[in-house]
Amino acid sequence: MQKAGLIHPSNPGCYYYLPATVRSMEKLTRIIDQEMQGIGGQKLDMPSLCSAELWKTSERWDLMGKELLRLKDRHGGDYCLAPTHEEAVTTLVAHQMNVSYKQLPLLLYQITRKFRDEPKPKFGLLRGREFYMKDMYSFDVSEEAAYQTYESVCEAYTRLFSRLGLRCVQVQADTGNIGGKLSHEFQLPADIGEDRLLLCGNCSFSANVETMSSDRTDCPQCKTGTLVESKGIEVGHTFYLGKKYSHVFNAAFTNAQNKPSVAEMGCYGLGVTRILAAAIEVMSTEEGIRWPGLLAPYQVCVLPPKKGSKVDEAAVVAEELVHTLGETFSGLRGEVVLDDRTQTTIGKRLKDANRLGYPYVIVVGQGALEETPRFEVICQQTGETMFLSRDGLFDLLGRVETV
Amino acid sequence: MQKAGLIHPSNPGCYYYLPATVRSMEKLTRIIDQEMQGIGGQKLDMPSLCSAELWKTSERWDLMGKELLRLKDRHGGDYCLAPTHEEAVTTLVAHQMNVSYKQLPLLLYQITRKFRDEPKPKFGLLRGREFYMKDMYSFDVSEEAAYQTYESVCEAYTRLFSRLGLRCVQVQADTGNIGGKLSHEFQLPADIGEDRLLLCGNCSFSANVETMSSDRTDCPQCKTGTLVESKGIEVGHTFYLGKKYSHVFNAAFTNAQNKPSVAEMGCYGLGVTRILAAAIEVMSTEEGIRWPGLLAPYQVCVLPPKKGSKVDEAAVVAEELVHTLGETFSGLRGEVVLDDRTQTTIGKRLKDANRLGYPYVIVVGQGALEETPRFEVICQQTGETMFLSRDGLFDLLGRVETV
């Protein structure tokens, strides 16, 4: 991403996200919002500065060790920069008065910048010290209800990756220092991945090597398949927490018998910057960056002819095309770029467009000036080149899915 | 905002933004994006963790004193949590190769969380330690061009506040520790404001008391008007910086003579959370929260009759209305709330709706069941109550501006 001018390094593990990356991140945020709100999630925003007191209550102030970035304010008070918000959200819910069982499940999430003092930040946005994460927390009346919520979040995650066109496997995982009873990771199989997975060739079984003996080759689920090792990039993680945090912070509701009852919790993370980086890692080619269609910073790049060429009057057609596409299809508003560096050859600009991975590149040349205008269209995701009439072009681009 | 359940206190000067507030903040963000991109701004995202080295280069590491939150990473490296990004953005631009004068002005902005260790955080979101700010930085070829850019940003700010329906004055200001040659504040006149302004009753002259003698009463601009003191909440600040930062970090471009030349800079802040809090402060009434129309978390609240009342079959009409409004007007999708607490009286729910400040409240009662249905509509911004036919209602709500 750095080579393509999408990010620029700052301190170790910290990056500037340049404008195209911000556009892509905003699209990913919208998709995550849709999926989280689709299962009843409510978006909130919690402070990055968390008091030591809160983290001492959960005993994670010591447990987290050097991963936690710590600081003092001007009055000498101890704080950390939150890498996750179990403590914060649980105490928030504990402070709500008169929560009735009828109001549960409560699903609260945020998409914010998180901090983790990685010993060795690497792979650009894949393992940074400052990154964007979607973290959701659920509060339920019972273990059974909490499992249902857990299931619905996992389904939303699966839908999300499917919409992005990314192959993702849900693997059994260790609960780590978050704690709890049940946990899954969402992994994108990739050579650059730091996690080792065991996938069954026969059934859907998959697990992180950490959770089982790594030399096991027979599938514990279907009993007939063979386990094959693969590397993966962790892009999501779900935890069924039970009452671990709700008990400590007393996040309770009034049950059907009108008695106070401690909520059953789950927490669910998605690495937002990491999904973007992993998707690019998995999809890109030698020629350049490739994006999940929905996340491309711009959908279409239009190339007018080189200035001084014998068809340079087609430049007007190109300009008009950019304008009309945005007017005709609301989804393409702001999504069509005119590469008007017309002192540069079409070939050179095509190469640049290929490198940046616009899903659709339209060359407006000789054909555009003919009585029945023809446009050369390159679909970069398939590598296909087509010659389309104006109607054909509008028909194709009208079907482009945007978010 | 705290009483209305819009925010919840965390550490001193830090707040949870609850779901309605997040919706409002996202709308404000979209409006700011429109205005900044309208004048050529490109959105990026810079790290919160800034190395001490960068801040020592500009000499602000010492100058900022206790307002700067400082921390060490696991390797003992010194960092601060950035309250502003002049150093970061200037070094970013300095690292771009071959920037030509033809590419300027360059306007880069972000809307991110900022940190400032206020000695006495107060007034909720008005003076916090963690807050959202829009910060834009401009790079120009000459002082003249930089003044033009400065002017266009001020105009965009004025448009922004006008779209929000907020009276805002642009006052001459001190340049403080940001430095530079010219500076304006954008102030919302309000009794709770911490700034003292002098406004001319005759012409457009206005200044912060800090910049002139506070007992001066004659206008230095029109010479005839009398200056009147008013309190204000600072919601925006613009600075013409000259080469203060670009010189130190060597942010240069290639000029028309093909020689390297140091850029002229400006920086421009908008307090995003503060605009929201100030707007609510200025507009709200004894009865409840009032929002700038564009920023209301939801535009419409529909009240079906109380369960068991003789017109409770109108509940179906209310549900259908919520659905149809969202289907008919794309701007109202997700903006219409059904208050289906039908065990509660209309009166009690009307009071709640009034307190939360939905711009439009629709009571679906007896009238909705008549042959020519009638709906009671309360416009909370004007206090007006109307009885409208279905067509009249759709005509009214179809004209609601959303973002």
CSV table of C-alpha atoms in Angstrom, one decimal, chain A:
chain,number,residue,atom,x,y,z
A,1,MET,CA,0.0,0.0,0.0
A,2,GLN,CA,3.0,2.3,0.7
A,3,LYS,CA,4.4,1.8,-2.8
A,4,ALA,CA,1.1,2.6,-4.4
A,5,GLY,CA,0.9,5.9,-2.4
A,6,LEU,CA,-2.0,4.8,-0.3
A,7,ILE,CA,-0.3,5.2,3.0
A,8,HIS,CA,2.8,7.0,4.2
A,9,PRO,CA,4.9,5.9,7.2
A,10,SER,CA,5.0,8.0,10.3
A,11,ASN,CA,6.4,6.6,13.6
A,12,PRO,CA,7.0,2.8,13.7
A,13,GLY,CA,3.6,1.1,13.3
A,14,CYS,CA,1.8,4.4,12.6
A,15,TYR,CA,0.7,5.6,9.1
A,16,TYR,CA,-0.8,8.5,7.4
A,17,TYR,CA,-3.8,7.3,5.4
A,18,LEU,CA,-3.8,9.2,2.1
A,19,PRO,CA,-7.0,10.4,0.4
A,20,ALA,CA,-7.7,7.3,-1.7
A,21,THR,CA,-7.3,5.1,1.4
A,22,VAL,CA,-9.7,7.3,3.4
A,23,ARG,CA,-12.3,7.0,0.7
A,24,SER,CA,-11.9,3.2,0.8
A,25,MET,CA,-12.1,3.2,4.6
A,26,GLU,CA,-15.2,5.2,4.6
A,27,LYS,CA,-16.9,2.7,2.2
A,28,LEU,CA,-15.8,-0.2,4.5
A,29,THR,CA,-17.2,1.7,7.5
A,30,ARG,CA,-20.6,2.1,5.7
A,31,ILE,CA,-20.8,-1.6,4.9
A,32,ILE,CA,-19.9,-2.5,8.5
A,33,ASP,CA,-22.5,0.0,9.8
A,34,GLN,CA,-25.1,-1.7,7.5
A,35,GLU,CA,-24.3,-5.1,8.7
A,36,MET,CA,-24.1,-4.2,12.4
A,37,GLN,CA,-27.3,-2.1,12.4
A,38,GLY,CA,-28.9,-4.9,10.4
A,39,ILE,CA,-28.7,-7.1,13.5
A,40,GLY,CA,-29.8,-4.4,15.8
A,41,GLY,CA,-26.4,-2.8,16.6
A,42,GLN,CA,-26.4,0.7,17.9
A,43,LYS,CA,-23.4,2.9,17.2
A,44,LEU,CA,-21.7,4.8,20.0
A,45,ASP,CA,-18.3,6.3,20.5
A,46,MET,CA,-16.2,5.8,23.6
A,47,PRO,CA,-13.1,7.7,24.8
A,48,SER,CA,-9.6,6.5,23.9
A,49,LEU,CA,-8.3,7.7,27.3
A,50,CYS,CA,-9.3,5.1,29.9
A,51,SER,CA,-8.6,5.5,33.6
A,52,ALA,CA,-6.3,3.0,35.2
A,53,GLU,CA,-8.9,2.4,37.9
A,54,LEU,CA,-11.3,0.9,35.3
A,55,TRP,CA,-8.6,-1.5,34.1
A,56,LYS,CA,-7.5,-2.4,37.6
A,57,THR,CA,-11.1,-3.4,38.4
A,58,SER,CA,-10.9,-6.0,35.6
A,59,GLU,CA,-7.3,-6.8,36.6
A,60,ARG,CA,-6.2,-6.2,33.0
A,61,TRP,CA,-4.1,-3.1,34.0
A,62,ASP,CA,-1.4,-5.6,35.0
A,63,LEU,CA,-2.4,-8.5,32.7
A,64,MET,CA,-1.9,-6.5,29.5
A,65,GLY,CA,1.7,-5.7,30.2
A,66,LYS,CA,3.7,-3.7,27.7
A,67,GLU,CA,1.0,-3.9,25.0
A,68,LEU,CA,-0.9,-1.2,26.8
A,69,LEU,CA,0.2,2.4,26.1
A,70,ARG,CA,0.1,4.2,29.4
A,71,LEU,CA,0.3,7.9,30.3
A,72,LYS,CA,-0.3,10.3,33.1
A,73,ASP,CA,-2.4,13.5,32.9
A,74,ARG,CA,-1.3,16.9,34.4
A,75,HIS,CA,-2.6,15.9,37.8
A,76,GLY,CA,-0.6,12.6,37.9
A,77,GLY,CA,-3.6,10.4,37.2
A,78,ASP,CA,-2.9,7.1,35.4
A,79,TYR,CA,-4.5,6.4,32.1
A,80,CYS,CA,-4.2,4.0,29.2
A,81,LEU,CA,-5.0,4.4,25.5
A,82,ALA,CA,-7.7,1.8,25.1
A,83,PRO,CA,-6.9,-1.2,22.7
A,84,THR,CA,-10.4,-2.5,23.4
A,85,HIS,CA,-13.4,-1.4,25.5
A,86,GLU,CA,-14.9,-4.2,27.6
A,87,GLU,CA,-14.4,-2.3,30.8
A,88,ALA,CA,-15.6,1.0,29.4
A,89,VAL,CA,-18.8,-0.3,27.8
A,90,THR,CA,-19.7,-2.6,30.8
A,91,THR,CA,-19.5,0.3,33.2
A,92,LEU,CA,-21.5,2.4,30.9
A,93,VAL,CA,-24.3,-0.2,30.8
A,94,ALA,CA,-24.0,-0.6,34.6
A,95,HIS,CA,-24.8,3.1,34.9
A,96,GLN,CA,-28.0,2.9,32.9
A,97,MET,CA,-31.0,2.9,35.2
A,98,ASN,CA,-33.9,0.5,35.0
A,99,VAL,CA,-32.8,-1.6,32.1
A,100,SER,CA,-35.6,-4.1,31.6
A,101,TYR,CA,-35.2,-7.6,30.1
A,102,LYS,CA,-37.6,-6.4,27.4
A,103,GLN,CA,-34.8,-4.1,26.1
A,104,LEU,CA,-32.3,-6.9,25.7
A,105,PRO,CA,-30.3,-7.9,23.7
A,106,LEU,CA,-28.4,-4.7,23.7
A,107,LEU,CA,-25.8,-4.5,21.0
A,108,LEU,CA,-23.4,-1.5,21.2
A,109,TYR,CA,-20.6,-0.9,18.8
A,110,GLN,CA,-18.1,1.7,17.7
A,111,ILE,CA,-15.6,2.1,14.8
A,112,THR,CA,-12.7,4.0,16.3
A,113,ARG,CA,-8.9,4.2,16.5
A,114,LYS,CA,-7.3,1.8,18.8
A,115,PHE,CA,-3.8,1.6,20.3
A,116,ARG,CA,-1.6,-1.3,21.0
A,117,ASP,CA,2.2,-1.1,21.6
A,118,GLU,CA,3.2,-3.9,19.3
A,119,PRO,CA,6.8,-5.1,20.0
A,120,LYS,CA,7.5,-5.3,16.3
A,121,PRO,CA,5.1,-3.4,14.1
A,122,LYS,CA,5.2,-4.8,10.6
A,123,PHE,CA,3.4,-5.4,7.3
A,124,GLY,CA,2.1,-1.9,7.1
A,125,LEU,CA,-1.5,-1.7,8.3
A,126,LEU,CA,-1.6,-5.4,9.1
A,127,ARG,CA,0.2,-5.0,12.4
A,128,GLY,CA,0.3,-1.4,13.6
A,129,ARG,CA,0.3,0.4,16.9
A,130,GLU,CA,-2.5,2.7,15.9
A,131,PHE,CA,-5.4,1.2,13.8
A,132,TYR,CA,-9.1,1.3,13.3
A,133,MET,CA,-11.3,-1.4,14.8
A,134,LYS,CA,-15.0,-2.1,15.0
A,135,ASP,CA,-15.7,-3.4,18.4
A,136,MET,CA,-19.2,-4.6,19.4
A,137,TYR,CA,-20.5,-5.6,22.8
A,138,SER,CA,-23.7,-7.6,23.5
A,139,PHE,CA,-25.8,-7.8,26.6
A,140,ASP,CA,-28.3,-10.6,27.0
A,141,VAL,CA,-30.7,-12.0,29.5
A,142,SER,CA,-29.5,-15.6,29.5
A,143,GLU,CA,-26.7,-17.9,28.2
A,144,GLU,CA,-29.1,-19.2,25.6
A,145,ALA,CA,-30.0,-15.7,24.3
A,146,ALA,CA,-26.3,-14.8,24.4
A,147,TYR,CA,-25.5,-17.7,22.1
A,148,GLN,CA,-28.1,-16.6,19.7
A,149,THR,CA,-26.7,-13.2,19.6
A,150,TYR,CA,-23.2,-14.6,19.2
A,151,GLU,CA,-24.5,-16.7,16.2
A,152,SER,CA,-26.2,-13.6,14.6
A,153,VAL,CA,-22.9,-11.6,14.8
A,154,CYS,CA,-21.0,-14.5,13.2
A,155,GLU,CA,-23.5,-14.6,10.4
A,156,ALA,CA,-23.2,-10.8,9.9
A,157,TYR,CA,-19.4,-11.2,9.7
A,158,THR,CA,-19.8,-14.0,7.1
A,159,ARG,CA,-22.2,-11.8,5.1
A,160,LEU,CA,-19.8,-8.9,5.2
A,161,PHE,CA,-16.9,-10.9,3.8
A,162,SER,CA,-19.1,-12.4,1.2
A,163,ARG,CA,-20.2,-8.9,0.1
A,164,LEU,CA,-16.6,-7.9,-0.2
A,165,GLY,CA,-15.9,-11.0,-2.3
A,166,LEU,CA,-13.3,-12.3,0.2
A,167,ARG,CA,-12.9,-15.9,1.1
A,168,CYS,CA,-13.0,-16.0,4.9
A,169,VAL,CA,-13.0,-19.0,7.3
A,170,GLN,CA,-14.4,-19.0,10.8
A,171,VAL,CA,-12.0,-21.0,13.0
A,172,GLN,CA,-12.2,-22.1,16.6
A,173,ALA,CA,-9.8,-20.0,18.6
A,174,ASP,CA,-8.2,-19.4,22.0
A,175,THR,CA,-9.9,-16.8,24.2
A,176,GLY,CA,-6.6,-15.1,25.1
A,177,ASN,CA,-6.6,-12.3,27.7
A,178,ILE,CA,-10.1,-11.1,26.8
A,179,GLY,CA,-11.4,-14.2,28.7
A,180,GLY,CA,-14.6,-16.1,28.3
A,181,LYS,CA,-15.9,-19.4,27.2
A,182,LEU,CA,-16.1,-19.6,23.4
A,183,SER,CA,-14.3,-17.8,20.7
A,184,HIS,CA,-13.9,-17.8,16.9
A,185,GLU,CA,-11.5,-16.1,14.6
A,186,PHE,CA,-12.3,-14.9,11.1
A,187,GLN,CA,-9.3,-15.6,8.9
A,188,LEU,CA,-8.4,-14.7,5.4
A,189,PRO,CA,-6.2,-17.5,4.0
A,190,ALA,CA,-3.0,-15.8,2.8
A,191,ASP,CA,0.7,-16.6,2.6
A,192,ILE,CA,1.7,-13.5,4.4
A,193,GLY,CA,-0.6,-14.4,7.3
A,194,GLU,CA,0.9,-14.8,10.8
A,195,ASP,CA,-1.6,-17.4,12.0
A,196,ARG,CA,-1.5,-21.1,11.3
A,197,LEU,CA,-4.8,-22.8,10.6
A,198,LEU,CA,-5.9,-26.4,10.2
A,199,LEU,CA,-8.6,-26.7,7.6
A,200,CYS,CA,-10.4,-30.0,6.9
A,201,GLY,CA,-10.4,-31.0,3.2
A,202,ASN,CA,-13.7,-32.8,3.6
A,203,CYS,CA,-16.0,-30.7,5.9
A,204,SER,CA,-16.2,-27.1,7.2
A,205,PHE,CA,-14.0,-27.8,10.2
A,206,SER,CA,-11.3,-25.3,10.8
A,207,ALA,CA,-9.2,-24.3,13.8
A,208,ASN,CA,-6.3,-22.2,14.9
A,209,VAL,CA,-3.3,-24.4,15.5
A,210,GLU,CA,-3.0,-22.8,18.9
A,211,THR,CA,-6.2,-24.6,20.0
A,212,MET,CA,-5.1,-28.1,19.1
A,213,SER,CA,-2.1,-30.3,18.5
A,214,SER,CA,-0.4,-29.0,15.4
A,215,ASP,CA,0.6,-32.5,14.1
A,216,ARG,CA,-3.0,-33.8,14.2
A,217,THR,CA,-4.1,-34.7,10.7
A,218,ASP,CA,-7.5,-36.4,11.1
A,219,CYS,CA,-10.5,-34.1,11.4
A,220,PRO,CA,-12.2,-34.2,14.8
A,221,GLN,CA,-15.5,-33.2,13.3
A,222,CYS,CA,-16.2,-35.5,10.3
A,223,LYS,CA,-13.6,-38.1,11.3
A,224,THR,CA,-12.9,-38.9,7.7
A,225,GLY,CA,-11.2,-35.7,6.3
A,226,THR,CA,-7.6,-34.8,6.5
A,227,LEU,CA,-6.5,-31.6,8.1
A,228,VAL,CA,-4.3,-29.3,5.9
A,229,GLU,CA,-2.3,-26.4,7.3
A,230,SER,CA,-2.7,-23.0,5.9
A,231,LYS,CA,-1.6,-19.5,6.9
A,232,GLY,CA,-4.2,-16.8,7.7
A,233,ILE,CA,-4.6,-13.1,8.4
A,234,GLU,CA,-7.0,-12.6,11.4
A,235,VAL,CA,-9.5,-10.0,10.4
A,236,GLY,CA,-12.2,-10.6,13.0
A,237,HIS,CA,-12.6,-12.2,16.4
A,238,THR,CA,-15.7,-13.1,18.5
A,239,PHE,CA,-15.9,-14.0,22.2
A,240,TYR,CA,-18.7,-15.3,24.3
A,241,LEU,CA,-17.7,-13.6,27.6
A,242,GLY,CA,-20.4,-14.9,30.0
A,243,LYS,CA,-20.5,-12.8,33.1
A,244,LYS,CA,-16.7,-12.1,33.4
A,245,TYR,CA,-17.1,-8.3,33.0
A,246,SER,CA,-20.8,-7.8,33.8
A,247,HIS,CA,-20.3,-9.4,37.2
A,248,VAL,CA,-17.2,-7.3,38.1
A,249,PHE,CA,-18.9,-4.0,37.0
A,250,ASN,CA,-22.4,-5.0,37.9
A,251,ALA,CA,-24.1,-4.6,34.5
A,252,ALA,CA,-27.5,-5.8,35.5
A,253,PHE,CA,-31.1,-5.6,34.2
A,254,THR,CA,-34.5,-6.3,35.7
A,255,ASN,CA,-35.7,-9.8,34.7
A,256,ALA,CA,-39.2,-11.1,34.1
A,257,GLN,CA,-39.5,-11.8,37.8
A,258,ASN,CA,-38.7,-8.1,38.5
A,259,LYS,CA,-35.4,-9.1,40.1
A,260,PRO,CA,-31.9,-7.7,39.2
A,261,SER,CA,-29.9,-10.1,37.1
A,262,VAL,CA,-26.4,-9.8,35.7
A,263,ALA,CA,-26.2,-9.7,31.9
A,264,GLU,CA,-24.5,-12.3,29.7
A,265,MET,CA,-22.0,-10.6,27.4
A,266,GLY,CA,-20.2,-11.2,24.2
A,267,CYS,CA,-17.7,-9.0,22.3
A,268,TYR,CA,-16.9,-9.0,18.7
A,269,GLY,CA,-14.0,-7.3,16.8
A,270,LEU,CA,-13.3,-6.5,13.2
A,271,GLY,CA,-9.9,-5.0,12.2
A,272,VAL,CA,-11.1,-2.3,9.9
A,273,THR,CA,-7.7,-1.1,8.6
A,274,ARG,CA,-6.6,-4.7,8.6
A,275,ILE,CA,-9.5,-5.9,6.5
A,276,LEU,CA,-8.5,-3.3,3.9
A,277,ALA,CA,-4.8,-4.2,4.0
A,278,ALA,CA,-5.5,-7.9,3.9
A,279,ALA,CA,-8.0,-7.6,1.0
A,280,ILE,CA,-5.4,-5.7,-1.0
A,281,GLU,CA,-2.8,-8.2,-0.1
A,282,VAL,CA,-4.9,-11.1,-1.2
A,283,MET,CA,-6.4,-9.6,-4.3
A,284,SER,CA,-3.6,-7.5,-5.8
A,285,THR,CA,-1.5,-8.7,-8.8
A,286,GLU,CA,2.0,-8.0,-10.0
A,287,GLU,CA,0.5,-5.2,-12.2
A,288,GLY,CA,-1.0,-3.3,-9.3
A,289,ILE,CA,-3.5,-2.9,-6.5
A,290,ARG,CA,-6.8,-4.7,-6.7
A,291,TRP,CA,-9.7,-3.8,-4.5
A,292,PRO,CA,-12.9,-5.6,-3.5
A,293,GLY,CA,-15.3,-3.8,-5.9
A,294,LEU,CA,-17.3,-2.1,-3.1
A,295,LEU,CA,-14.1,-0.7,-1.5
A,296,ALA,CA,-12.4,0.8,-4.6
A,297,PRO,CA,-11.7,4.5,-3.8
A,298,TYR,CA,-13.2,5.3,-7.3
A,299,GLN,CA,-15.2,3.0,-9.5
A,300,VAL,CA,-14.4,4.4,-12.9
A,301,CYS,CA,-11.4,6.2,-14.6
A,302,VAL,CA,-12.0,7.9,-17.9
A,303,LEU,CA,-9.1,8.6,-20.3
A,304,PRO,CA,-9.4,11.3,-22.9
A,305,PRO,CA,-7.0,11.2,-25.8
A,306,LYS,CA,-3.5,12.7,-25.8
A,307,LYS,CA,-3.4,16.4,-26.5
A,308,GLY,CA,-2.4,17.1,-30.1
A,309,SER,CA,-3.4,13.6,-31.3
A,310,LYS,CA,-5.7,13.6,-34.3
A,311,VAL,CA,-8.7,12.6,-32.2
A,312,ASP,CA,-8.2,15.1,-29.4
A,313,GLU,CA,-11.6,16.6,-29.9
A,314,ALA,CA,-12.9,13.4,-28.1
A,315,ALA,CA,-11.7,15.1,-24.9
A,316,VAL,CA,-15.1,16.9,-24.9
A,317,VAL,CA,-16.9,13.5,-25.1
A,318,ALA,CA,-14.8,12.3,-22.1
A,319,GLU,CA,-15.7,15.3,-20.0
A,320,GLU,CA,-19.3,15.0,-20.9
A,321,LEU,CA,-19.2,11.2,-20.0
A,322,VAL,CA,-17.8,11.9,-16.5
A,323,HIS,CA,-20.5,14.4,-15.9
A,324,THR,CA,-23.4,12.4,-17.3
A,325,LEU,CA,-22.5,9.1,-15.5
A,326,GLY,CA,-22.5,10.9,-12.1
A,327,GLU,CA,-25.9,12.6,-13.0
A,328,THR,CA,-27.5,9.4,-14.3
A,329,PHE,CA,-26.4,7.0,-11.5
A,330,SER,CA,-26.5,8.3,-8.0
A,331,GLY,CA,-24.2,5.5,-6.9
A,332,LEU,CA,-21.5,6.8,-9.3
A,333,ARG,CA,-21.7,10.4,-8.0
A,334,GLY,CA,-18.1,11.3,-7.1
A,335,GLU,CA,-16.9,7.9,-8.3
A,336,VAL,CA,-15.8,8.8,-11.8
A,337,VAL,CA,-12.3,10.2,-12.3
A,338,LEU,CA,-11.1,12.0,-15.4
A,339,ASP,CA,-7.4,11.5,-15.9
A,340,ASP,CA,-6.9,14.7,-17.8
A,341,ARG,CA,-3.1,14.6,-17.9
A,342,THR,CA,-3.5,14.8,-21.6
A,343,GLN,CA,0.2,15.7,-22.2
A,344,THR,CA,0.8,12.0,-21.3
A,345,THR,CA,0.1,9.1,-23.7
A,346,ILE,CA,-2.9,6.9,-23.3
A,347,GLY,CA,-0.5,3.9,-22.8
A,348,LYS,CA,1.2,5.5,-19.8
A,349,ARG,CA,-2.1,6.6,-18.3
A,350,LEU,CA,-3.6,3.1,-18.8
A,351,LYS,CA,-0.6,1.7,-17.0
A,352,ASP,CA,-1.2,4.1,-14.1
A,353,ALA,CA,-4.9,3.2,-14.0
A,354,ASN,CA,-4.0,-0.5,-14.0
A,355,ARG,CA,-1.6,0.0,-11.1
A,356,LEU,CA,-4.2,1.9,-9.0
A,357,GLY,CA,-6.9,-0.7,-9.8
A,358,TYR,CA,-10.0,1.3,-10.8
A,359,PRO,CA,-12.6,-1.4,-11.4
A,360,TYR,CA,-13.5,0.2,-14.8
A,361,VAL,CA,-11.3,2.1,-17.1
A,362,ILE,CA,-12.8,3.8,-20.2
A,363,VAL,CA,-10.6,4.8,-23.1
A,364,VAL,CA,-12.3,7.6,-25.1
A,365,GLY,CA,-10.6,7.7,-28.5
A,366,GLN,CA,-11.3,7.5,-32.2
A,367,GLY,CA,-14.3,5.2,-31.6
A,368,ALA,CA,-16.1,7.8,-29.5
A,369,LEU,CA,-16.2,10.2,-32.5
A,370,GLU,CA,-17.8,7.8,-34.9
A,371,GLU,CA,-21.4,8.0,-35.9
A,372,THR,CA,-22.2,5.1,-33.6
A,373,PRO,CA,-19.8,5.9,-30.8
A,374,ARG,CA,-17.8,3.0,-29.3
A,375,PHE,CA,-15.9,3.0,-26.1
A,376,GLU,CA,-13.1,0.7,-25.0
A,377,VAL,CA,-13.8,-0.5,-21.4
A,378,ILE,CA,-11.3,-2.5,-19.3
A,379,CYS,CA,-12.7,-4.4,-16.4
A,380,GLN,CA,-9.7,-4.7,-14.2
A,381,GLN,CA,-11.1,-7.3,-11.8
A,382,THR,CA,-11.6,-9.8,-14.7
A,383,GLY,CA,-8.9,-8.4,-17.0
A,384,GLU,CA,-11.6,-8.3,-19.8
A,385,THR,CA,-11.6,-5.6,-22.5
A,386,MET,CA,-14.8,-4.7,-24.2
A,387,PHE,CA,-15.9,-2.4,-26.9
A,388,LEU,CA,-19.3,-1.0,-26.0
A,389,SER,CA,-21.8,1.4,-27.5
A,390,ARG,CA,-22.9,4.3,-25.3
A,391,ASP,CA,-26.0,2.3,-24.3
A,392,GLY,CA,-23.9,-0.8,-23.6
A,393,LEU,CA,-21.6,1.3,-21.5
A,394,PHE,CA,-24.4,2.8,-19.4
A,395,ASP,CA,-26.0,-0.6,-19.1
A,396,LEU,CA,-22.7,-2.0,-17.7
A,397,LEU,CA,-22.0,0.9,-15.3
A,398,GLY,CA,-25.6,1.2,-14.1
A,399,ARG,CA,-25.2,-2.3,-12.6
A,400,VAL,CA,-22.1,-1.4,-10.6
A,401,GLU,CA,-22.8,-2.0,-7.0
A,402,THR,CA,-21.7,0.9,-4.7
A,403,VAL,CA,-22.1,1.6,-1.0
